[in-house]
Short mmCIF file of C-alpha atoms in Angstrom, two decimals:
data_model
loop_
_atom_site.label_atom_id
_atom_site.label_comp_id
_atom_site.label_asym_id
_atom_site.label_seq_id
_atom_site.Cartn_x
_atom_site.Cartn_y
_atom_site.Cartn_z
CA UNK G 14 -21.25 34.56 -18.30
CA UNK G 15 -21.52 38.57 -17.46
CA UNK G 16 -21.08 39.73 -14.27
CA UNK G 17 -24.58 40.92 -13.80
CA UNK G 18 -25.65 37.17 -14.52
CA UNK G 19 -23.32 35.74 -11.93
CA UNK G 20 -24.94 37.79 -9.07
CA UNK G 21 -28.34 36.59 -10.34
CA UNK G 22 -27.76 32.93 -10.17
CA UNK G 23 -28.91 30.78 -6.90
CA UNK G 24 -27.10 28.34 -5.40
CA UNK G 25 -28.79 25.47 -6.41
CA UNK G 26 -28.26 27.01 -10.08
CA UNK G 27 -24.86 27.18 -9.06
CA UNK G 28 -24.85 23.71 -8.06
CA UNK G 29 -26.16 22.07 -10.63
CA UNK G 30 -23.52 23.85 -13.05
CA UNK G 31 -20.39 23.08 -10.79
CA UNK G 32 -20.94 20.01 -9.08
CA UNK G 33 -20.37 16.07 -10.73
CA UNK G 34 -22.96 13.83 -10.74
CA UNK G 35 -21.07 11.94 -9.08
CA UNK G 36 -18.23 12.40 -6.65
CA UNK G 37 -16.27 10.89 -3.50
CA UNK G 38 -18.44 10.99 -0.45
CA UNK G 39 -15.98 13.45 1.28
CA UNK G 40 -16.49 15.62 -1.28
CA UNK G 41 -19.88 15.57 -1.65
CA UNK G 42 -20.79 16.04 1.88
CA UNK G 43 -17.77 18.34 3.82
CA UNK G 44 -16.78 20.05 0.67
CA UNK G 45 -19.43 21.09 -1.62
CA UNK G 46 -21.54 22.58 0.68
CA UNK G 47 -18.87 25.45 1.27
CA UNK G 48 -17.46 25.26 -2.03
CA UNK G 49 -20.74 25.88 -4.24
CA UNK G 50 -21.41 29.05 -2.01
CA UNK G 51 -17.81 30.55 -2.48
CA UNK G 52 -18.11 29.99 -6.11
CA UNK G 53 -21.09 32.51 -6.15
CA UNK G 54 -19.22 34.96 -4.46
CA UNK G 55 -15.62 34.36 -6.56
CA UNK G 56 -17.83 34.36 -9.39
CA UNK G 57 -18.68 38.19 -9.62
CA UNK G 58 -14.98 39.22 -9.57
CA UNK G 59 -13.63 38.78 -13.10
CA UNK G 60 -9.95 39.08 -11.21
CA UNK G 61 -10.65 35.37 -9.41
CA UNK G 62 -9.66 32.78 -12.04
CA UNK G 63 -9.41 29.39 -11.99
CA UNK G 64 -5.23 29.53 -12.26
CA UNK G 65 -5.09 31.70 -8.97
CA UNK G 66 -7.34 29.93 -6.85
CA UNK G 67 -5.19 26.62 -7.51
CA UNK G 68 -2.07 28.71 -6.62
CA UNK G 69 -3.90 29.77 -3.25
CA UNK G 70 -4.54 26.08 -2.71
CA UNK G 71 -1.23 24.98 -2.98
CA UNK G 72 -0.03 28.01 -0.70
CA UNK G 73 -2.49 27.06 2.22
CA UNK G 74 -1.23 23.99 1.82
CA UNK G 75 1.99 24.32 2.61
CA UNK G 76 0.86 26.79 5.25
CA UNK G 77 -0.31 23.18 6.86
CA UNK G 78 2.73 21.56 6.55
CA UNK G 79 4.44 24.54 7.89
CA UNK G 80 1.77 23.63 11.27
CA UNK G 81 2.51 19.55 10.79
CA UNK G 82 5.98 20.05 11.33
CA UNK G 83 5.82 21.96 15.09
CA UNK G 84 4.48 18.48 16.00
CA UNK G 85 2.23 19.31 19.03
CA UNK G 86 -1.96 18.97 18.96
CA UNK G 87 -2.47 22.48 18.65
CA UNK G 88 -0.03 22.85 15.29
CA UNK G 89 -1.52 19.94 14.42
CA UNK G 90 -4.58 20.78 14.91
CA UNK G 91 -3.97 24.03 12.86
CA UNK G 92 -2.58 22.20 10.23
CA UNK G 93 -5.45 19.75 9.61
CA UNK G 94 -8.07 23.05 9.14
CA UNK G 95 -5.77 24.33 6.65
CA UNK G 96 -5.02 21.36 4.44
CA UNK G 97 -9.39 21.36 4.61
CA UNK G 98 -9.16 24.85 3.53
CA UNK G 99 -6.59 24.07 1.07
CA UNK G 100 -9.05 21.35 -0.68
CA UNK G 101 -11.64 23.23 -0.66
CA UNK G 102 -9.66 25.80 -2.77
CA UNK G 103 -8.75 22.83 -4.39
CA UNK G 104 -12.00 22.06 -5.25
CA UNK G 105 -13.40 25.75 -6.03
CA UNK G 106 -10.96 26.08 -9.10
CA UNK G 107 -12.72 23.13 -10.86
CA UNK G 108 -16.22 24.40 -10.25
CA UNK G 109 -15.39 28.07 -11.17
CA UNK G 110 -13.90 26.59 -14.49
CA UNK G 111 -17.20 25.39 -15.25
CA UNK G 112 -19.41 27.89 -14.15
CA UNK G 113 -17.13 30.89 -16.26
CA UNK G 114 -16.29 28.31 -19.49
CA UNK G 115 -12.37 29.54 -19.09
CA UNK G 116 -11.06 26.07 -17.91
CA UNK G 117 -7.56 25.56 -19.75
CA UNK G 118 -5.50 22.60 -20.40
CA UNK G 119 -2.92 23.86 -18.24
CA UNK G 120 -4.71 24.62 -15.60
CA UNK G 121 -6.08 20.99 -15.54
CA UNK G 122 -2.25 19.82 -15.30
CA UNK G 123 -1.42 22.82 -12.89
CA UNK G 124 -3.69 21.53 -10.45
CA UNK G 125 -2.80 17.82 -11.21
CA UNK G 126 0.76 19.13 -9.68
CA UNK G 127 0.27 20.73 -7.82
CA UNK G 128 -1.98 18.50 -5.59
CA UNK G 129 1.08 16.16 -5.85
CA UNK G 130 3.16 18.64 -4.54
CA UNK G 131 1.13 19.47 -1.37
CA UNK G 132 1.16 15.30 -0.58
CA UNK G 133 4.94 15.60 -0.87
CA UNK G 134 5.33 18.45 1.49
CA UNK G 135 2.53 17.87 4.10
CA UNK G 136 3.72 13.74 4.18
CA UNK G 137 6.99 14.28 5.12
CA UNK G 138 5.87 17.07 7.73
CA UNK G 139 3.42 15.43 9.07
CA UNK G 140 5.30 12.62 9.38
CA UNK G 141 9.01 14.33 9.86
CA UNK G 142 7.25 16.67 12.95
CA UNK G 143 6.41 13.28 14.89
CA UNK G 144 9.46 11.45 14.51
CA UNK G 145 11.05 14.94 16.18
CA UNK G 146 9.04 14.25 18.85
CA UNK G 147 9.17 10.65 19.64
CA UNK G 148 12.25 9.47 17.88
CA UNK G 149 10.64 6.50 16.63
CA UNK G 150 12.09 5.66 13.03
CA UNK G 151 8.75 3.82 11.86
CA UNK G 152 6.71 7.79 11.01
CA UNK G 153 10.05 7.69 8.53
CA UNK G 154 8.69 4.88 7.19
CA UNK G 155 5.11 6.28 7.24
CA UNK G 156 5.82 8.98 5.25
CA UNK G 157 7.70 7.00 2.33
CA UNK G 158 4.25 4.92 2.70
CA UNK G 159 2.26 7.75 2.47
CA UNK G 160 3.73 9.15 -0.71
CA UNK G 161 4.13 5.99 -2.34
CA UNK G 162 0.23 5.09 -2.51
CA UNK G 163 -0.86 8.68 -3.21
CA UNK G 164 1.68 8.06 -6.31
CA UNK G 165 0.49 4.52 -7.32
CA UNK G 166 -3.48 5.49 -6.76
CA UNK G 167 -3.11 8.74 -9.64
CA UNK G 168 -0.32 6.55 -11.61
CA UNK G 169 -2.62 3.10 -11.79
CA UNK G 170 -5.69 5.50 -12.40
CA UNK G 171 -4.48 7.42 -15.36
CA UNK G 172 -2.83 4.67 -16.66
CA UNK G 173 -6.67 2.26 -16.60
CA UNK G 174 -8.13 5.21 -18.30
CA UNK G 175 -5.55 5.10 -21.06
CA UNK G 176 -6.35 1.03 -21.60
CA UNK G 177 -10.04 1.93 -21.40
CA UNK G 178 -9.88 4.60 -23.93
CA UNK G 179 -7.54 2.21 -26.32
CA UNK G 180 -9.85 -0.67 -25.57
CA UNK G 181 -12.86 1.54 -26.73
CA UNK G 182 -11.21 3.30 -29.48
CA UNK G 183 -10.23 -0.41 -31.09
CA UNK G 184 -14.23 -1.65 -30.81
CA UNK G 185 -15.46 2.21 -32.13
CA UNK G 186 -12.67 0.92 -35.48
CA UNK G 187 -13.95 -2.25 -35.90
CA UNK G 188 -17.72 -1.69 -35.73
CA UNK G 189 -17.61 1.70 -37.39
CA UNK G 190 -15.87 -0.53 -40.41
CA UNK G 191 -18.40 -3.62 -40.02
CA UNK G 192 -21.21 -0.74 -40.37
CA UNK G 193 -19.78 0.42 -43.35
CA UNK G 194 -19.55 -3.07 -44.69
CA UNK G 195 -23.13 -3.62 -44.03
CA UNK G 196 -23.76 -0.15 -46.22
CA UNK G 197 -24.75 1.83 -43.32
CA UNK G 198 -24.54 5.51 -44.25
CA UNK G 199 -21.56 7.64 -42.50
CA UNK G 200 -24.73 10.24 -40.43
CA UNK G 201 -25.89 6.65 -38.88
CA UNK G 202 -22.72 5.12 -38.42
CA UNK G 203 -22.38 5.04 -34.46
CA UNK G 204 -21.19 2.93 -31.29
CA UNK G 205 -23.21 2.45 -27.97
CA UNK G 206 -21.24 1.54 -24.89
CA UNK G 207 -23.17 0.33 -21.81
CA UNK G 208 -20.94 3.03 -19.47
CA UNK G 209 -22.24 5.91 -21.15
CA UNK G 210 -25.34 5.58 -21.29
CA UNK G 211 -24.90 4.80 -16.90
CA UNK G 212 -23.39 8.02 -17.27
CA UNK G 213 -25.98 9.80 -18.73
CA UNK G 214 -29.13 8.09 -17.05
CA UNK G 215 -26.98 7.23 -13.11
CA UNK G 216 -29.86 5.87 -11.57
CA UNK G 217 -30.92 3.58 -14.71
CA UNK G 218 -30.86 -0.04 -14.97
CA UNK G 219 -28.23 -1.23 -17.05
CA UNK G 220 -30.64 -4.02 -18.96
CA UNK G 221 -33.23 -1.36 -18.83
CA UNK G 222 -31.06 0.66 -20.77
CA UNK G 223 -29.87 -1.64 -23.16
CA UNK G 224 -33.27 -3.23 -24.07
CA UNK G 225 -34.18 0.71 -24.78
CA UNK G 226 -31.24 1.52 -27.03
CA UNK G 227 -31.78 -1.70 -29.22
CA UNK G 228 -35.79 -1.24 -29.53
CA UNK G 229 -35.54 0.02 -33.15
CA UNK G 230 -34.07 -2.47 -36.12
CA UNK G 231 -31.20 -1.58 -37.75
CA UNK G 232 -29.66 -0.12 -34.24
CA UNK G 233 -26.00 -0.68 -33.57
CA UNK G 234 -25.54 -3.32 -30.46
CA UNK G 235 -24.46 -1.75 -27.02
CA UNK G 236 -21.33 -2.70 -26.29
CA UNK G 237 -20.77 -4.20 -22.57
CA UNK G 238 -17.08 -3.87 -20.97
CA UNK G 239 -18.36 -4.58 -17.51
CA UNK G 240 -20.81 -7.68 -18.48
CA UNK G 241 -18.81 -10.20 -16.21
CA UNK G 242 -18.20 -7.75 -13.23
CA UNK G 243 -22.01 -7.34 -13.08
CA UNK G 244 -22.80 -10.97 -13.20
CA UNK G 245 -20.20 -12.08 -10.73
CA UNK G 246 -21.76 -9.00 -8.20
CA UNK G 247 -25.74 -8.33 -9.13
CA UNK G 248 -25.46 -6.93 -5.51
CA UNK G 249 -22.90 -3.86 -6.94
CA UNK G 250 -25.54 -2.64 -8.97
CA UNK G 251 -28.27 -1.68 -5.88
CA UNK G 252 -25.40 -0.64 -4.07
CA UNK G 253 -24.62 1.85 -6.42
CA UNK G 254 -27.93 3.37 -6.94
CA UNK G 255 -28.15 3.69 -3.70
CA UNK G 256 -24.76 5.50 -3.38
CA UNK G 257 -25.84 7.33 -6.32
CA UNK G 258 -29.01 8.85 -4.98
CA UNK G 259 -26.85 11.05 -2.90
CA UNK G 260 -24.05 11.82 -5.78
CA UNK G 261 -21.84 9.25 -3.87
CA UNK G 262 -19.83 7.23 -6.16
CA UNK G 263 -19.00 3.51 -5.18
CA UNK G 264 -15.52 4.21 -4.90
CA UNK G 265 -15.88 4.78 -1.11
CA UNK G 266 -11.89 5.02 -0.37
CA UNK G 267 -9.93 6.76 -2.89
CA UNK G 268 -7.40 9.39 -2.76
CA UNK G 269 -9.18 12.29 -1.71
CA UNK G 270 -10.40 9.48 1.41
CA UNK G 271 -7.22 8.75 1.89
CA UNK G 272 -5.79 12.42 1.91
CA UNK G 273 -8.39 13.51 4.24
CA UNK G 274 -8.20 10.48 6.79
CA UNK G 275 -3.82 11.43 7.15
CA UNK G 276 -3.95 14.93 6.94
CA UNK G 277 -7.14 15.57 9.17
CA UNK G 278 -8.82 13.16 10.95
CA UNK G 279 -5.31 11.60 11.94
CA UNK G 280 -3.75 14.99 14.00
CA UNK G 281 -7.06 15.43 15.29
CA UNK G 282 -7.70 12.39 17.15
CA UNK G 283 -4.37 12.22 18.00
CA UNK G 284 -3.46 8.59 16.65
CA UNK G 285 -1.17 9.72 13.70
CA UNK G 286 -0.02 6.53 13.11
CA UNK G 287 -2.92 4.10 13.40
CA UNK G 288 -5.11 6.50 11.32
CA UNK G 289 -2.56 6.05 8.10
CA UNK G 290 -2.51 2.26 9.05
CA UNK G 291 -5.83 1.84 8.82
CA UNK G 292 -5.91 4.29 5.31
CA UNK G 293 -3.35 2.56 3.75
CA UNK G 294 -5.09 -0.89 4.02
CA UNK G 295 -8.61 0.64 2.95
CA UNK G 296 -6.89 2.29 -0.27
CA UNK G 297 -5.01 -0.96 -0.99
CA UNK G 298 -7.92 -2.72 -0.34
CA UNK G 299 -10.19 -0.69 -2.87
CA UNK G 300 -7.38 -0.20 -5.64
CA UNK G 301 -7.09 -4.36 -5.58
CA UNK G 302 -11.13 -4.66 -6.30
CA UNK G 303 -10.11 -1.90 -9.14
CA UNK G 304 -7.57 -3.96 -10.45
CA UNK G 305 -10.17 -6.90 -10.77
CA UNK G 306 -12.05 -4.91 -12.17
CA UNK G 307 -10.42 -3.50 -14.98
CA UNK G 308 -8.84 -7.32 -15.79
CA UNK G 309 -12.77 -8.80 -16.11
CA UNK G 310 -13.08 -5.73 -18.30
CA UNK G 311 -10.46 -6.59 -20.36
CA UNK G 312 -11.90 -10.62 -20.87
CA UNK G 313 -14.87 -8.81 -21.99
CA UNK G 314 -12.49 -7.31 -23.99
CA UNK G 315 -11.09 -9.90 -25.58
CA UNK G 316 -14.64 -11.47 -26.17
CA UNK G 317 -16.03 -8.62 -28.23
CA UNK G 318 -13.04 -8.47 -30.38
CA UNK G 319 -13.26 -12.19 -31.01
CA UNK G 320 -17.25 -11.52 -32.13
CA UNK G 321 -16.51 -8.68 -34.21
CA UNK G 322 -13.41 -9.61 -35.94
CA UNK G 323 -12.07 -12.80 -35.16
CA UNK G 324 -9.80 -12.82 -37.62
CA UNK G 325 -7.48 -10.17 -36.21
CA UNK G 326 -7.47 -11.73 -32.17
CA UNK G 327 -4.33 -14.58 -32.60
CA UNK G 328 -6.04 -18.12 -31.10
CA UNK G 329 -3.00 -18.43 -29.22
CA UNK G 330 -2.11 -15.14 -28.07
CA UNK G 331 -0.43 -15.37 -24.64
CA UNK G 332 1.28 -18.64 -25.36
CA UNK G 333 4.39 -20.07 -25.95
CA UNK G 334 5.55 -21.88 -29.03
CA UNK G 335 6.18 -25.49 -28.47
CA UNK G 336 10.20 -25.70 -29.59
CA UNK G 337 11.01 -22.49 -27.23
CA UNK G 338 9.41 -24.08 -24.13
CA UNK G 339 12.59 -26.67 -23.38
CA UNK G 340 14.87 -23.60 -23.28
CA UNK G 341 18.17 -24.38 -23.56
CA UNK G 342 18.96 -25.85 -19.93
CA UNK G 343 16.98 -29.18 -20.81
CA UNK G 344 16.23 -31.40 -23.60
CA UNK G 345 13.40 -31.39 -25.80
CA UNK G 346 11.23 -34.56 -26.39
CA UNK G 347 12.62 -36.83 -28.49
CA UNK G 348 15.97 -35.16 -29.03
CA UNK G 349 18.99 -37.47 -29.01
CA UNK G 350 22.34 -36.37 -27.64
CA UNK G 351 24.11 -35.24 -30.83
CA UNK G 352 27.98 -35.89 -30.90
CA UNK G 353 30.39 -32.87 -29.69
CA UNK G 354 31.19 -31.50 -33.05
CA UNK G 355 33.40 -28.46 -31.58
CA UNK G 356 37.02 -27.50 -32.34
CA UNK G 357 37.91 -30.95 -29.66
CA UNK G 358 36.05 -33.44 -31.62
CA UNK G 359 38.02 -32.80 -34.69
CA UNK G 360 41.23 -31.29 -33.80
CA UNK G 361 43.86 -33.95 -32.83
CA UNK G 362 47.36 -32.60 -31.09
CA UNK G 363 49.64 -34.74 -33.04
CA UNK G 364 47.91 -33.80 -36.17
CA UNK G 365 45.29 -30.90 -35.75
CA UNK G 366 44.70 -30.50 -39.12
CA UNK G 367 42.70 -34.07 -40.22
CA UNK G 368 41.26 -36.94 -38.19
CA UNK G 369 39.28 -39.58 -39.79
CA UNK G 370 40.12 -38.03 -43.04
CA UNK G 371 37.39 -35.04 -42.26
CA UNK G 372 39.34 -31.62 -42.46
CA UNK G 373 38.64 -28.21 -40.58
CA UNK G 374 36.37 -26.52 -42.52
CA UNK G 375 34.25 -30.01 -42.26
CA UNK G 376 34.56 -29.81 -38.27
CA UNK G 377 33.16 -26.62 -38.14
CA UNK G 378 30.25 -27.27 -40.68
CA UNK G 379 29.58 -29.86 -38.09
CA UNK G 380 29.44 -27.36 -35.44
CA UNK G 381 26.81 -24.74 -37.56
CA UNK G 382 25.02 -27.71 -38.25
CA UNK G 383 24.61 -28.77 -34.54
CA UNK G 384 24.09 -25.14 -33.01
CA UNK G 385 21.30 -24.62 -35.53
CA UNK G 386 19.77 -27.96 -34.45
CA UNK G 387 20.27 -27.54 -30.86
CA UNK G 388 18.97 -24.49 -30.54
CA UNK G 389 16.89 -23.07 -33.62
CA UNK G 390 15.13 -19.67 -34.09
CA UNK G 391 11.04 -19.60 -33.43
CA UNK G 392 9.76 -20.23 -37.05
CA UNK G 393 7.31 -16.83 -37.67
CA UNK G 394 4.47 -19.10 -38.14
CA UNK G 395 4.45 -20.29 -34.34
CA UNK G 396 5.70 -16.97 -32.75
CA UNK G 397 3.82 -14.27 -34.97
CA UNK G 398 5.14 -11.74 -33.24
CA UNK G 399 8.81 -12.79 -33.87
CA UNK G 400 11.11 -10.27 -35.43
CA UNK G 401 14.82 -11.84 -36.12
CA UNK G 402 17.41 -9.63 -34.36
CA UNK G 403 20.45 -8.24 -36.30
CA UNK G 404 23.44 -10.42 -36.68
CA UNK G 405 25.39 -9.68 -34.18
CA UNK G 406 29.07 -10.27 -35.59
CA UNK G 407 28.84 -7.98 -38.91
CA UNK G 408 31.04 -8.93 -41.24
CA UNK G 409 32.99 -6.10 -40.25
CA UNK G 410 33.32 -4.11 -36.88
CA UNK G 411 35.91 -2.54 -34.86
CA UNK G 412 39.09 -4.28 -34.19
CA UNK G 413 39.21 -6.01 -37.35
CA UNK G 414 40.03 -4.60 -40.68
CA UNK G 415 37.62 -5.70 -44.05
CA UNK G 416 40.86 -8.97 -44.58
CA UNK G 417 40.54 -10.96 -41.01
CA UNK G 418 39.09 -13.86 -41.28
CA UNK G 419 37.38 -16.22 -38.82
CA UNK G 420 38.53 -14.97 -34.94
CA UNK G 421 41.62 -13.53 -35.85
CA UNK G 422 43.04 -16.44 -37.93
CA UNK G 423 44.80 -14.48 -40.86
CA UNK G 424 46.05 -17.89 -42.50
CA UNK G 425 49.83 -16.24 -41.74
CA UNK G 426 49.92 -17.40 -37.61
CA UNK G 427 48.48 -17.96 -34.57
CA UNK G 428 45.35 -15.87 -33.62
CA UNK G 429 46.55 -12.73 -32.41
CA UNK G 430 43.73 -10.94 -30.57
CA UNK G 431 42.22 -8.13 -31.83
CA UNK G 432 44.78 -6.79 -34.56
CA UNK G 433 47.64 -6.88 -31.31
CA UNK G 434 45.10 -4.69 -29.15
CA UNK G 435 46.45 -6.90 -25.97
CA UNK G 436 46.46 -9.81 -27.41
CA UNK G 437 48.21 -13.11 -27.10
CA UNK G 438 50.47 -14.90 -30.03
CA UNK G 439 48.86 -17.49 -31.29
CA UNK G 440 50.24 -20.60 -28.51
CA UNK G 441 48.37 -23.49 -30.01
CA UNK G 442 46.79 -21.92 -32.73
CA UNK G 443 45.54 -23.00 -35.73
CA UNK G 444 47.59 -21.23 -38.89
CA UNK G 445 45.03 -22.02 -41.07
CA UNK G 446 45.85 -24.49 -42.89
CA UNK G 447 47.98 -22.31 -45.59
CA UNK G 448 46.34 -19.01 -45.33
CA UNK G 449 42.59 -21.14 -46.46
CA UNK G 450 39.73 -18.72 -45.69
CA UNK G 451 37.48 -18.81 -43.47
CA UNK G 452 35.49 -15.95 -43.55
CA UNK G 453 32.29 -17.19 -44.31
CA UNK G 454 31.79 -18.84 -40.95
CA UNK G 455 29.50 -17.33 -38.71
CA UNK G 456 31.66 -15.37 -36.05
CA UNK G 457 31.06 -17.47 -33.11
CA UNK G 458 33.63 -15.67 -30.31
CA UNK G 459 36.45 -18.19 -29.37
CA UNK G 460 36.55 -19.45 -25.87
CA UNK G 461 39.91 -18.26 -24.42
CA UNK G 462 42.66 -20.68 -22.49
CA UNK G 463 42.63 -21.76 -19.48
CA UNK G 464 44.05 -18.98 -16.88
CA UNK G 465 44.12 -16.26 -20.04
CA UNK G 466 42.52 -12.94 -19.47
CA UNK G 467 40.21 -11.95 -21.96
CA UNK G 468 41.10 -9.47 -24.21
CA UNK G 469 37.73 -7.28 -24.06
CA UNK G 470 36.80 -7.48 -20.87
CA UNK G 471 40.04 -8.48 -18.73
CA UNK G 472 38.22 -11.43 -16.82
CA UNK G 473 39.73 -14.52 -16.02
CA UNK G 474 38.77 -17.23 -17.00
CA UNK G 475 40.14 -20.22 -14.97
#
């Protein structure tokens, strides 16, 4: 916009430009009353952009922890009207953004930062200037508190956004392909979702809505992520018209609430400590109803996928296959005890070569045979998403050359650990039966002797 059409506009043209249609009840009624009548005047000076009024909100900011830190009513005091200063700022930068058309993608993540950054600062001062005063190590703890939830509220919120978007993104893919099944041309392809059109139309009802957008044959359905919140609570939806009515979103404790309550109306009642209590339960009270929320969302999820294309939701996703639930610490049903077909049940010390006419390379089929039983690999057909990991004894890898055979065993000696790299000489081992080879056992590592250090890691085993 020109300059000359900036100082034309009236405030409530200026308002209903800048300001959400909905918006945290702070905001809405301590904020954008100042804010929308700054913007006019910030407006007419092409010098005041967006970028510099978020750098003067993070500099009164800090101003206020500068204040928090003296520790006495008056700083505080002072403090709390400049962190309210400092979000109003905060807030201008947005709504001049809009009004001018030169938002930026940086300045979007500038102010993300920097809002973290004035937290940080006026947490631990806040926080830092009272346990000056009274010595009590709990406003320590406060102030770890403090940044910790204004953390997990922006982390858990951008992080339900992304799901939302990847839920919606996978419904837009499979209905915009269904349409095109059905020979629906590419202009009329389209997807309806229930929150947008409560977006556009606030004070709608949702049925109201849908019956509206479904009126005509040949429509696309409207999609409904939030069918099972809204039948569990038919109460939310009068209390959020009625919220509504006054651009008051439902969310009545978020992290502008939350801010406001620590920073301001804490150091000016005076009760620092009870006043971030009390926030701190609110917030975690509010982010747990989110959290249910979002998880009924995602059932409804799961439903719509399983209408639309069933054949790409797994029946048993979630589960566990049958043959991996015994584990290894107890025995399956109906699984004998299978004999101990290790080096001891076929190696004899008089003659350690043959017992009951079976030889060694029969002994340690035995043992492949009973390792494989014991404990076998999830077949791909009950664990689909089951990838096989790497073998993880190559045939060859360091400390043995491409000739070694099975754990050192050269058919020449005694196993000799690790081409001599610390290693012992053979007491008790097996020569290999005149140099017969071995290699194409799996490499299962040898246990070592009682009271002998391993050679890899030096532990002791005894």
């Amino acid at each position: 916009m020109t300059e000359g059409l900036m100082q034309k506009l009236s405030l409530r043209a200026v308002q209903k430009l800048t300001c959400k249609k909905r918006d945290a009840w702070w905001t809405v009624l301590l904020v954008d009353p100042v804010a929308t009548r700054l913007v006019c005047l910030f407006a007419r000076f092409n010098w005041i952009t967006p970028n510099r009024v978020t750098w003067a909100a993070l500099f009164v900011g800090l101003a206020s922890a500068f204040f928090f830190l003296e520790g006495d009513y008056t700083s505080l005091a002072i403090g709390a009207g400049l962190y309210h200063i400092s979000f109003i700022l905060d807030c201008i930068d947005g709504k001049l953004a809009r009004l001018k058309g030169n938002g930026s993608v940086f300045g979007g993540w500038l102010d993300y930062v920097f809002d973290r950054i004035r937290v940080l600062f006026c947490a631990l001062a806040l926080m830092g200037g009272q346990f000056l005063r009274t010595d009590e190590p709990v406003f320590l703890l406060a102030a770890l508190v403090v940044v910790f939830l204004d953390m997990l509220r922006y982390v858990d919120a951008l992080q339900i956004y992304k799901m939302r978007m990847s839920m919606r993104a996978k419904i837009e893919a499979v209905t915009l392909a269904r349409q095109a099944d059905a020979g629906v041309s590419e202009e009329e392809q389209k997807v309806v979702f229930m929150e947008d059109l409560l977006r556009e139309n606030p004070l709608a009802e949702g049925e109201t809505l849908k019956a509206a957008a479904t009126t005509k044959p040949g429509q696309p359905e409207v999609i409904d992520l939030h069918q099972q919140f809204r039948k569990r609570f038919p109460w939310y939806a009068r209390f959020r018209h009625a919220l509504l009515r006054s651009r008051i979103r439902p969310h009545l404790i978020s992290g502008i609430e939350f801010q406001m309550f620590i920073f301001i109306v804490g150091p000016l009642v005076g009760h620092v400590l009870v006043t971030t209590a009390v926030s701190a339960i609110l917030l975690g009270v509010f982010e747990l109803v989110i959290m249910f929320k979002f998880w009924l969302s995602t059932r409804d999820f799961t439903r719509t996928m399983e209408r639309l294309a069933p054949d790409s939701v797994p029946t048993r996703a979630g589960s566990i296959s049958p043959h991996l639930q015994a584990g290894r610490h107890r025995r399956r049903e109906g699984e004998q005890d299978l004999p101990d077909a290790g080096p001891d049940a076929w190696t004899d010390r008089d003659d350690p070569y043959a017992r009951d006419g079976r030889t060694e390379q029969d002994g340690w089929n035995e043992q492949v045979v009973w390792m494989d039983q014991r404990f076998p690999a999830p077949e791909p057909d009950d664990d689909p998403g089951f990838q096989p990991y790497p073998h993880p004894y190559p045939d060859t890898h360091d400390g043995y050359d491409a000739h070694d055979t099975y754990n050192g065993h050269d058919g020449h000696g005694g196993h000799n650990g690790h081409n001599g790299h610390n290693g012992h000489n053979g007491h008790g081992g097996h020569n290999g039966h005149g140099g017969q080879d071995t290699a194409w056992l799996p490499r299962v590592p040898a246990q070592p002797h009682p009271g002998q250090y391993h050679v890899d890691s030096g532990q002791n085993w005894s």
